[in-house]
Short mmCIF file of C-alpha atoms in Angstrom, two decimals:
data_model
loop_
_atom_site.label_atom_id
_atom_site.label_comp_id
_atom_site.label_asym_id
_atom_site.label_seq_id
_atom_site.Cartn_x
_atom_site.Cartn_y
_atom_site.Cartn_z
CA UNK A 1 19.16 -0.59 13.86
CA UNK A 2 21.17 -0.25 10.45
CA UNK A 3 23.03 -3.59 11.39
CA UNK A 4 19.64 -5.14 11.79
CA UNK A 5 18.08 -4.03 8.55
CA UNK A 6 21.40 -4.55 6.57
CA UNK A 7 21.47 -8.41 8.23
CA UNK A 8 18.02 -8.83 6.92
CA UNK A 9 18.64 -6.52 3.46
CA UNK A 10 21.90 -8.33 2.04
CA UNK A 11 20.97 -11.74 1.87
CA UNK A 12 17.62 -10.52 0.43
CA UNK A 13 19.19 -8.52 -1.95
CA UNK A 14 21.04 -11.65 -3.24
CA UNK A 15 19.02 -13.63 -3.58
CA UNK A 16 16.97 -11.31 -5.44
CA UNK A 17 19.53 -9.94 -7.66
CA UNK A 18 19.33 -14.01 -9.09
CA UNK A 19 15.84 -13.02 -10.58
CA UNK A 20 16.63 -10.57 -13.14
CA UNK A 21 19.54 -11.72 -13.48
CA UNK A 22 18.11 -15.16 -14.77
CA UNK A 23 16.22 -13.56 -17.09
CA UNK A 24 18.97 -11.45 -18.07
CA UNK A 25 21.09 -14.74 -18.96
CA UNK A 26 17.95 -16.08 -20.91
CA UNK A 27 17.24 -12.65 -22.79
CA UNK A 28 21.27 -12.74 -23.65
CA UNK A 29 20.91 -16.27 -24.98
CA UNK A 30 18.12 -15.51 -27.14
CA UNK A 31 19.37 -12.49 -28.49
CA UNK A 32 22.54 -13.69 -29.56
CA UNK A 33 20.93 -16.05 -31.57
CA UNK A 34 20.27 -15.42 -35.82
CA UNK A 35 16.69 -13.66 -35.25
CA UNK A 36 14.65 -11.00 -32.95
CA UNK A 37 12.04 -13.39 -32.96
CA UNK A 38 13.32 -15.95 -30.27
CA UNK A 39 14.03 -12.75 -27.55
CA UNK A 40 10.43 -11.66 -27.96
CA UNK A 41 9.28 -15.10 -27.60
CA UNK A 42 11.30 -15.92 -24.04
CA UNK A 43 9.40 -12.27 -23.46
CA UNK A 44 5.81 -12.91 -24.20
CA UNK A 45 5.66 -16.27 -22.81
CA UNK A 46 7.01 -14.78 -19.37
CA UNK A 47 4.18 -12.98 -19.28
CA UNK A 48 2.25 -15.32 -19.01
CA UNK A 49 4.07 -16.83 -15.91
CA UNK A 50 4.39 -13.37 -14.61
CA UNK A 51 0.62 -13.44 -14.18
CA UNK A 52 0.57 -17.01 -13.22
CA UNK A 53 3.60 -16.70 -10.33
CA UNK A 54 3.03 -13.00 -9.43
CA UNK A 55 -0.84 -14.58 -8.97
CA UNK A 56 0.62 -16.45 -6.09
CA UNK A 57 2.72 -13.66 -4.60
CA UNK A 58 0.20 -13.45 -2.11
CA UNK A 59 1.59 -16.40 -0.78
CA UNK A 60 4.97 -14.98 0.04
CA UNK A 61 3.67 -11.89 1.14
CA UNK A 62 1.03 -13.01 3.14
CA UNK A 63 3.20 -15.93 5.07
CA UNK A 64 5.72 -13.28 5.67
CA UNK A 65 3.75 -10.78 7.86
CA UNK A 66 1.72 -13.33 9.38
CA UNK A 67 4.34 -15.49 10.39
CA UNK A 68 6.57 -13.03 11.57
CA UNK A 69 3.91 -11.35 13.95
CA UNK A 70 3.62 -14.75 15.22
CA UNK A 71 7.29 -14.92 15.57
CA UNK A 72 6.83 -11.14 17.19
CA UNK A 73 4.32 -13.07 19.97
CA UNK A 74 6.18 -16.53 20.59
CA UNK A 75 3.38 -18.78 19.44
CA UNK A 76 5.52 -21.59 18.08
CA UNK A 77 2.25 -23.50 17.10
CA UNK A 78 0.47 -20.69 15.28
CA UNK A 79 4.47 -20.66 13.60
CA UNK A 80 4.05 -24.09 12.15
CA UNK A 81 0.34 -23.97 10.96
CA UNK A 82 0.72 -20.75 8.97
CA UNK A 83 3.34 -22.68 6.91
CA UNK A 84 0.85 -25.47 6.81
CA UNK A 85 -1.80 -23.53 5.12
CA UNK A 86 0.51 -22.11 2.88
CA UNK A 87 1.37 -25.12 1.33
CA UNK A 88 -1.86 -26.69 1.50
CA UNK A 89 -2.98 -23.23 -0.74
CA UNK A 90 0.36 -23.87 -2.96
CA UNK A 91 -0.54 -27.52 -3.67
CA UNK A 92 -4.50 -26.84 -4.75
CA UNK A 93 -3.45 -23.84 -7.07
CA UNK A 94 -0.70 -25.39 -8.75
CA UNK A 95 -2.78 -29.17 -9.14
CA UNK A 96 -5.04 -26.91 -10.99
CA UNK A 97 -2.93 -24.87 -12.98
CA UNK A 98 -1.34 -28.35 -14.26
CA UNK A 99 -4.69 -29.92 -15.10
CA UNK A 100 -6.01 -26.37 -16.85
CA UNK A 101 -2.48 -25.68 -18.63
CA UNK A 102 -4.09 -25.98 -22.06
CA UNK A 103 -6.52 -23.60 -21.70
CA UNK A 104 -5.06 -21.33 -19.73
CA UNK A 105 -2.27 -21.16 -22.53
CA UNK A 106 -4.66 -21.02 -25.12
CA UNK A 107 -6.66 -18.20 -23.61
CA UNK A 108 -3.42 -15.95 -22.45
CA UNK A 109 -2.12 -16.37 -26.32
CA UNK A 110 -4.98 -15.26 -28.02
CA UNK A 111 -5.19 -12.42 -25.49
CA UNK A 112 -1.81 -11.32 -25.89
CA UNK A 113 -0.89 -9.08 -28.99
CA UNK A 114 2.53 -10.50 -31.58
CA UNK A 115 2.98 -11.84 -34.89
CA UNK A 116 2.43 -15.71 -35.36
CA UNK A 117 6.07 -16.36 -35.30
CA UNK A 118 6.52 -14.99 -31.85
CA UNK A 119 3.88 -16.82 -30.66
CA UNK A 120 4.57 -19.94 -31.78
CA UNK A 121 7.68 -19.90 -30.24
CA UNK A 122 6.42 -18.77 -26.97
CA UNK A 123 3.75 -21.82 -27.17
CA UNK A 124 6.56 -24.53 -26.89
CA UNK A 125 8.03 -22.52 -23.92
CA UNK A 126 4.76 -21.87 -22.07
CA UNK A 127 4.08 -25.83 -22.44
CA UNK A 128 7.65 -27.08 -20.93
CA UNK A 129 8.06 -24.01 -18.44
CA UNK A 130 4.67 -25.23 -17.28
CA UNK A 131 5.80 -28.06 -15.09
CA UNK A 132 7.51 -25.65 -12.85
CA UNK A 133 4.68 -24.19 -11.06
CA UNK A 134 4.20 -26.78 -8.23
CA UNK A 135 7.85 -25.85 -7.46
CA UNK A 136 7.72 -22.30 -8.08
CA UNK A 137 4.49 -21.78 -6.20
CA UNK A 138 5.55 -24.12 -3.22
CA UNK A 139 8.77 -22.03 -2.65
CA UNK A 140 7.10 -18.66 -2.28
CA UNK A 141 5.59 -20.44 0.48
CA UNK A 142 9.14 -21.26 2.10
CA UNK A 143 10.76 -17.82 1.26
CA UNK A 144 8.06 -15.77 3.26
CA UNK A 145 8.33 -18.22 5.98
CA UNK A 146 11.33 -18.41 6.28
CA UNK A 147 11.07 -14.57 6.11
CA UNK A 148 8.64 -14.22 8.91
CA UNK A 149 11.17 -16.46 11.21
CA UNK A 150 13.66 -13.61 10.70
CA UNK A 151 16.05 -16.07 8.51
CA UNK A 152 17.16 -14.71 5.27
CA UNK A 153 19.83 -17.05 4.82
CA UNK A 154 17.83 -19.82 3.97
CA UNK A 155 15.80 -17.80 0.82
CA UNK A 156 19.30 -16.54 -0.27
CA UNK A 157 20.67 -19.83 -0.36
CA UNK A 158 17.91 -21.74 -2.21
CA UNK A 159 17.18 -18.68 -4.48
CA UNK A 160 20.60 -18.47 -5.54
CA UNK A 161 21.26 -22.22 -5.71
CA UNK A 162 17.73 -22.24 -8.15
CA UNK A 163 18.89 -19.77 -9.91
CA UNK A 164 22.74 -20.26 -10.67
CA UNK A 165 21.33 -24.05 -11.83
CA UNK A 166 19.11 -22.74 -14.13
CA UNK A 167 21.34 -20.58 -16.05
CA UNK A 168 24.03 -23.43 -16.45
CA UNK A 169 21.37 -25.14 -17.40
CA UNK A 170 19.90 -22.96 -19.82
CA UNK A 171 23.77 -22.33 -21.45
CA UNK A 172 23.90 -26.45 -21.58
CA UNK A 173 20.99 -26.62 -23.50
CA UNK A 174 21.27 -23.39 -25.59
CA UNK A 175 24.80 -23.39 -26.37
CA UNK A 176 25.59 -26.84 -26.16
CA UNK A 177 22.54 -29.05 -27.01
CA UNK A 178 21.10 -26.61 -29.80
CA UNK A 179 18.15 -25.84 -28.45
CA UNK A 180 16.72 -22.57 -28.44
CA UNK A 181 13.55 -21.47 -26.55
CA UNK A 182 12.69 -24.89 -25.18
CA UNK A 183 15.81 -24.79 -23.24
CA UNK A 184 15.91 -22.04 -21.44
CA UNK A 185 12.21 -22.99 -20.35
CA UNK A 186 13.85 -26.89 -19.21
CA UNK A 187 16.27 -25.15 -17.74
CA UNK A 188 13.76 -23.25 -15.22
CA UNK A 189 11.99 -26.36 -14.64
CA UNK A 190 15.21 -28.06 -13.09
CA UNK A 191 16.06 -25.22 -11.10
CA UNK A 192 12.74 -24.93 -9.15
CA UNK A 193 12.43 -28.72 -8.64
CA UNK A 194 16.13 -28.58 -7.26
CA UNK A 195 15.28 -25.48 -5.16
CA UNK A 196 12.45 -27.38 -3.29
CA UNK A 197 14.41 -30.13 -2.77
CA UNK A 198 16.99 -27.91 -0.81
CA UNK A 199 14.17 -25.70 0.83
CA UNK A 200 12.47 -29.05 2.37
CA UNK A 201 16.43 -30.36 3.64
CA UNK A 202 16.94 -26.67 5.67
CA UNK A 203 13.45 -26.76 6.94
CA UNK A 204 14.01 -30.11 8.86
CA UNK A 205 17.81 -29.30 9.61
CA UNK A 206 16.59 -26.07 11.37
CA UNK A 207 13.02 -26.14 11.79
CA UNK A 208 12.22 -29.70 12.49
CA UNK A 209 10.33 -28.69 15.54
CA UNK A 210 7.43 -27.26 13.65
CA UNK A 211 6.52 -30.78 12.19
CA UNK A 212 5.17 -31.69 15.67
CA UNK A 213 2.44 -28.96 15.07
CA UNK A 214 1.49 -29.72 11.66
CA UNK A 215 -2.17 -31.53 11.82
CA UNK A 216 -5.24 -33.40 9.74
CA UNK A 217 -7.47 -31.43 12.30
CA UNK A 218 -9.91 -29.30 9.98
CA UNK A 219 -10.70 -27.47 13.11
CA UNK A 220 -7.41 -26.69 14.08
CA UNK A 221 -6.59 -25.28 10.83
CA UNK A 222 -9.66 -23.41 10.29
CA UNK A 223 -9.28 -21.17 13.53
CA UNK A 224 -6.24 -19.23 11.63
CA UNK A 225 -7.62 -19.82 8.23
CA UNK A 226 -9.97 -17.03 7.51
CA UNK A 227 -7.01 -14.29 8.55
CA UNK A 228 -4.59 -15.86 6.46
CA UNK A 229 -7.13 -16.18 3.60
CA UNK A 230 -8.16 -12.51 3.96
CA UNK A 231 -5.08 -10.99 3.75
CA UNK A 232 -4.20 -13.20 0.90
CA UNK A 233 -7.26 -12.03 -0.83
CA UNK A 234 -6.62 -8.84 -0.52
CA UNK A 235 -2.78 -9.17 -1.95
CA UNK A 236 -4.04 -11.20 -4.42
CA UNK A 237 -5.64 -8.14 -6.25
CA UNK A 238 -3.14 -6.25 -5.28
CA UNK A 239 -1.12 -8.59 -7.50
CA UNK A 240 -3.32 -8.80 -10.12
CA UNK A 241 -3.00 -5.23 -10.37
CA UNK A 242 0.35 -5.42 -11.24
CA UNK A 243 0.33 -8.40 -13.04
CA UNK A 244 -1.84 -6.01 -15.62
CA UNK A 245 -0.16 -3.75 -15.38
CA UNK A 246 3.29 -5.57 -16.45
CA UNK A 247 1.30 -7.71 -18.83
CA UNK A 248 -0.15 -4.80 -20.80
CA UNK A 249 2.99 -3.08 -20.96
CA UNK A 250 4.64 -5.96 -22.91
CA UNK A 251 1.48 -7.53 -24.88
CA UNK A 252 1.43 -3.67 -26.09
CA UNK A 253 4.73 -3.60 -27.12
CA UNK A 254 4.30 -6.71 -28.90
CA UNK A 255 1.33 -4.63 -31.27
CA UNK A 256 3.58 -1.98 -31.89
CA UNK A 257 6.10 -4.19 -33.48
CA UNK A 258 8.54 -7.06 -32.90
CA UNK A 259 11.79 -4.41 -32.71
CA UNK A 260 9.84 -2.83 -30.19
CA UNK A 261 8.62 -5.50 -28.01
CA UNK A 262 12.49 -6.40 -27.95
CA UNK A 263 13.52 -3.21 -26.63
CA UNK A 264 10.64 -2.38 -24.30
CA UNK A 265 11.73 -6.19 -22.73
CA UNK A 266 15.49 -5.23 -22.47
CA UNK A 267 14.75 -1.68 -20.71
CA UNK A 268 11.98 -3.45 -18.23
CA UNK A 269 14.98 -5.37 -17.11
CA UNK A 270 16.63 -2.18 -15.86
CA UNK A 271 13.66 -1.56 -13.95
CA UNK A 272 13.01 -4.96 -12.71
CA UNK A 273 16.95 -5.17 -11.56
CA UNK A 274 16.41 -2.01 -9.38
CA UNK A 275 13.20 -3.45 -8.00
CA UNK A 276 14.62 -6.73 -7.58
CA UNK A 277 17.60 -4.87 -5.52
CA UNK A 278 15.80 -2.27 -3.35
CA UNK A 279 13.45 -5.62 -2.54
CA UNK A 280 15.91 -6.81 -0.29
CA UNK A 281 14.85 -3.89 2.20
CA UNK A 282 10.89 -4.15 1.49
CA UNK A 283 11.64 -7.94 2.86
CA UNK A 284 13.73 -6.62 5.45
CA UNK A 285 10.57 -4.20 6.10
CA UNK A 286 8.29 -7.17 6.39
CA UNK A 287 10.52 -8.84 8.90
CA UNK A 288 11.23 -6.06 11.06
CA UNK A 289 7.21 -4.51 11.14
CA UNK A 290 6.00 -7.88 11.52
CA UNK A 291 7.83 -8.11 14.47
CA UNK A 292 7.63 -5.13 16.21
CA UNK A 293 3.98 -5.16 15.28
CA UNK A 294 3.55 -8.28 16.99
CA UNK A 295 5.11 -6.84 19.90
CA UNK A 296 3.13 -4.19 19.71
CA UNK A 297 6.20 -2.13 19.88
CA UNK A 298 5.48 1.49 18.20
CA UNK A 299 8.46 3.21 19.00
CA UNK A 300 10.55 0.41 17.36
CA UNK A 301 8.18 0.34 14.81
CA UNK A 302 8.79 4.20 13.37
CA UNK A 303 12.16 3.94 13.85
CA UNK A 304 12.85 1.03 11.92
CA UNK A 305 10.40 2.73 9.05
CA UNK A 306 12.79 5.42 9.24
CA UNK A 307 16.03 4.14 8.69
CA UNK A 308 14.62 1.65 5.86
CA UNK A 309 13.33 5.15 3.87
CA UNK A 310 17.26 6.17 4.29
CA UNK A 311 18.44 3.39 2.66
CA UNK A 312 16.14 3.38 -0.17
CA UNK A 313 16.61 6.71 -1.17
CA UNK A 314 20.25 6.01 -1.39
CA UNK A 315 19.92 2.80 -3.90
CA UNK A 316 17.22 5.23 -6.06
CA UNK A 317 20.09 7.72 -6.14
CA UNK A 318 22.55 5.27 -7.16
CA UNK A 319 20.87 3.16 -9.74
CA UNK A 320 20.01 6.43 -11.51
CA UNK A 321 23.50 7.88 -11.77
CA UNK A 322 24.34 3.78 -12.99
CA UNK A 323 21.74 4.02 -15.49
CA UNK A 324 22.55 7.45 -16.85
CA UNK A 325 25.82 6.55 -17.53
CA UNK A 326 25.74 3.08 -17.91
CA UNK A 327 22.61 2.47 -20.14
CA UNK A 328 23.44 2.35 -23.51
CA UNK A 329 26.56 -0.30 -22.59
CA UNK A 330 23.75 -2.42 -20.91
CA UNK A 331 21.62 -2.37 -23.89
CA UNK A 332 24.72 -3.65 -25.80
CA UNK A 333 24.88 -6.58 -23.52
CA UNK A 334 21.46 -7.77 -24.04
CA UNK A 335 21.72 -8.12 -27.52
CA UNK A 336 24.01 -7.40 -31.06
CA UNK A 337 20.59 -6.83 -32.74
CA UNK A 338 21.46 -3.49 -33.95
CA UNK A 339 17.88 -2.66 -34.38
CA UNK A 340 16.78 -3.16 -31.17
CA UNK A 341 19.55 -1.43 -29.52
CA UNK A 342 18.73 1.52 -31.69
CA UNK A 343 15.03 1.19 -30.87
CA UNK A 344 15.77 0.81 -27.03
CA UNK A 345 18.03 4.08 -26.75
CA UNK A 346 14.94 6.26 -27.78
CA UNK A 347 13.33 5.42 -24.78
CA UNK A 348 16.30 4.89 -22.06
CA UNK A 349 16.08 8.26 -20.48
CA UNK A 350 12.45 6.93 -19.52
CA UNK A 351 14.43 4.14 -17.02
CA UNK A 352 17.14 6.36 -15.77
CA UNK A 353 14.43 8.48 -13.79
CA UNK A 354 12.37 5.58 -12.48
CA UNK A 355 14.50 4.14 -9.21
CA UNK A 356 14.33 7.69 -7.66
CA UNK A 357 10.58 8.14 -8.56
CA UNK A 358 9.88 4.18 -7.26
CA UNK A 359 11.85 3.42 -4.26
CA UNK A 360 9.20 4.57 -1.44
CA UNK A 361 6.53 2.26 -2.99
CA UNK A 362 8.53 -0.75 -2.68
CA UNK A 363 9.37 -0.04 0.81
CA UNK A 364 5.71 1.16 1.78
CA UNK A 365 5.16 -2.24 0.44
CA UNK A 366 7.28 -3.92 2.90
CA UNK A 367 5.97 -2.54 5.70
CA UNK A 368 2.04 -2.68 5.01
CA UNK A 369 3.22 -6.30 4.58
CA UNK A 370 4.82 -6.98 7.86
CA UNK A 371 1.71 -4.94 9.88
CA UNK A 372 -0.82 -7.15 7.61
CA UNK A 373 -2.42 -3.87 6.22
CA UNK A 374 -3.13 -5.40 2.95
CA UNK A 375 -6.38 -3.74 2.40
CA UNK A 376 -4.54 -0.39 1.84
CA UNK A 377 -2.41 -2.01 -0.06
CA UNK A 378 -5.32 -3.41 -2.45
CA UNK A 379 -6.81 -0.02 -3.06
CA UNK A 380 -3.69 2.16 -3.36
CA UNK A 381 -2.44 -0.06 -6.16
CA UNK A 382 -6.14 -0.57 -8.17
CA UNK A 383 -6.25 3.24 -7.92
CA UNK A 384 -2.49 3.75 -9.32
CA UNK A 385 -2.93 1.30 -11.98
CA UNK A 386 -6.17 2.29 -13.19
CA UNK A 387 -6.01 6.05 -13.23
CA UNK A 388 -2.55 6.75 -13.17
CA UNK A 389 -1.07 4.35 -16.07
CA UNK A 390 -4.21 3.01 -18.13
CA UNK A 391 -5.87 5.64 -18.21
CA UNK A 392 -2.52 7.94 -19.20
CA UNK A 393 -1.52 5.79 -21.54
CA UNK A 394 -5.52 5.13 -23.43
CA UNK A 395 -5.25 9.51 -24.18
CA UNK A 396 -1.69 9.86 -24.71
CA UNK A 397 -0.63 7.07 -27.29
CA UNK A 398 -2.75 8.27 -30.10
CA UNK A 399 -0.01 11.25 -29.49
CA UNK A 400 3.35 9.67 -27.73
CA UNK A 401 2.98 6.06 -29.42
CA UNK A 402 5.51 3.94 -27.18
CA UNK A 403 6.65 7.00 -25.33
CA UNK A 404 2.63 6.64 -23.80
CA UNK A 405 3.96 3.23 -21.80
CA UNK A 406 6.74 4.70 -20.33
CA UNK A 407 5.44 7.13 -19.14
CA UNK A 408 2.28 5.37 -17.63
CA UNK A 409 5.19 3.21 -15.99
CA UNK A 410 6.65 6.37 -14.40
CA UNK A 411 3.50 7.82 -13.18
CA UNK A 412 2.32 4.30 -11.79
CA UNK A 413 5.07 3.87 -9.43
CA UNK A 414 4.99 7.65 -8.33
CA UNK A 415 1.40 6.91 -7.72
CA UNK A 416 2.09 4.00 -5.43
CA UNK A 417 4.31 5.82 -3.25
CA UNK A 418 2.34 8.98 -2.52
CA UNK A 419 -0.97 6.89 -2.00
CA UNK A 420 0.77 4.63 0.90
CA UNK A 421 2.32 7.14 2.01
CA UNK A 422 -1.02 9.80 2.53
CA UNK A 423 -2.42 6.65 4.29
CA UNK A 424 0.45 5.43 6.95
CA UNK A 425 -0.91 8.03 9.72
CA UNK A 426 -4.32 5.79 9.53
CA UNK A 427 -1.99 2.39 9.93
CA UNK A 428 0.08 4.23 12.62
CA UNK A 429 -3.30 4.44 14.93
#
């Protein structure tokens, strides 16, 4: 069973290691430049395509169970027309995102809290960063289902292809070229368009046999439809959940102060790296459950659960002890902005405690993924992020000031994990 989940884990854990460590590369490059104000920018403006991309999550997540349950039964057809819809889905939203870019940027920057400066920086990155999404959006759609057909290979290798192109391509037009902002948002823009390009070659070297299923049949398509469109519904405000969750957290630390919002973005990188990491078994999860779900295989089922709660109490156990003695040389390689090293190592002790107090929500996640349990999902994360960090952090700040976030962060995931896991006797039946 380990050898299982680790062949699953490892290449997920690669290939999402490239995530924060993309925006590690592009937080390094801004703050090594001659002001604060270009880190914070790169920061706000990923906010905003943290709510756009993390709004399409559900297209990962939802192609991932459903695809691997059909994997679990041996309906090839079924196989090819969930990646079908997915696309079709990716297509429409990002179309629309391109023709609404302008005021969707205009309405996310006068919601979001920062001084002028920052903003206006973060304008001309929102406005080239843009022209990612039908990319962006259309791989999510190829990394769950290529998820779902128990392949992890193929997400490794495009995600770390995107992602290794990006950076040299950021450092080219940063370091090189002169450009500052605008190039690390170019530089994301080639990477997606390059890792779609390589996701569509591995699909028809591997998978060429699903073409013969794809169809123009509205019928055909329709039968499926509704399941894959609940499910996706229901992950979708899951998502948004987060997304406010994450978005708050940074426009917030944008009111307290530029020095601040620099600090709280360098520390959410600790947390996101951890996530990022213990990931690689929640997609293992949603392989594995799928599957044996499918099968309707219950044994399997809890003893696969089992072994992946093993493993991710290890990594939270880990990652603390790296962060508790590791921390303050981390902040040091973000930036040389004194200030915001000195503002980041009030609150550090914050992010050592929060990969053992996270690490059974993200594999609870995994496997109410793979057994297409999303409303559970939905609730348990409205419920975490409404009374367990918004509502913390609305009495608290008056008192605890930035101290409030953090600790609405903590209490969030810690949340998240209890809830799913009060409710996994009721998914077990």
């Amino acid at each position: 069973m380990n050898k299982e989940i680790l062949r699953l884990a490892i290449p997920n854990i690669l290939t999402n290691l490239t995530v924060p460590l993309l925006g590690m590369v592009d937080l390094y490059l801004m703050g090594h430049l001659n002001s604060t104000l270009f880190m914070g920018a790169v920061a706000l403006g990923g906010v905003i395509f943290n709510f756009v991309y993390w709004g399409f999550a559900f297209l990962r997540m939802s192609m991932s169970g459903v695809a691997a349950q059909s994997f679990g039964r041996g309906n090839r057809q079924e196989m090819a027309l969930v990646l079908q819809r997915g696309l079709m889905v990716a297509f429409s939203g990002a179309a629309l995102l391109l023709m609404f870019q302008v005021p969707v940027g205009d309405f996310s920057f006068w919601l979001l809290e920062g001084s002028a400066e920052v903003k206006a920086i973060a304008r001309e990155y929102y406005f080239i960063r843009i022209w990612a999404a039908p990319a962006a959006i259309s791989l999510m759609v190829f990394y769950g289902w290529f998820l779902g057909m128990q392949n992890a290979f193929y997400p490794m290798l495009i995600s770390v292809s995107v992602n290794i192109l990006n950076v040299l391509s950021s450092v080219l037009f940063v370091r090189v070229m002169g450009l500052k902002a605008e190039g690390v948002a170019l530089g994301s823009v080639i990477g997606q368009y390059a890792g779609l390009i390589l996701a569509i070659i591995l699909f028809f070297r591997k998978y060429k046999w699903a073409w013969q299923f794809f169809t123009i049949r509205l019928e055909v398509l329709r039968q499926g439809f509704s399941k894959f469109m609940n499910v996706s519904g229901d992950i979708f405000i899951r998502t948004l959940s987060v997304i406010a969750v994450f978005t708050f957290f940074t426009s917030r630390s944008a009111g307290i102060g530029d020095d601040t919002l620099a600090a709280n973005s360098a520390l959410l990188q600790f947390a996101l790296l951890f996530s990022y990491f213990l990931d690689g078994f929640a997609f293992a999860a949603e392989a594995m459950v799928g599957r044996w779900f499918g099968a309707n295989d219950k044994s399997t089922l809890k003893k696969t659960i089992g072994f992946l709660f093993y493993w991710g109490f290890g990594m939270g156990a880990l990652f603390t002890v790296l962060y508790a003695i590791a921390g303050d040389q981390l902040l040091h390689f973000f930036t040389d902005q004194q200030e915001v090293v000195d503002r980041g190592s009030d609150f550090l002790w914050w992010v050592i405690f929060l990969p053992l107090v996270s690490f059974p929500s993200y594999i609870w996640d995994g496997v109410y993924i793979g057994a297409t349990a999303s409303v559970p999902m939905r609730n348990s994360m409205v419920i975490a992020a409404g009374c367990f960090f918004f509502l913390p952090f609305f009495v608290l700040f008056p008192y605890m000031g930035n101290h409030a976030l953090w600790l609405g962060m903590l209490l969030f995931m810690l949340a998240r994990g209890i809830i799913l896991t009060l409710l996994f006797p009721r998914l077990l039946k």
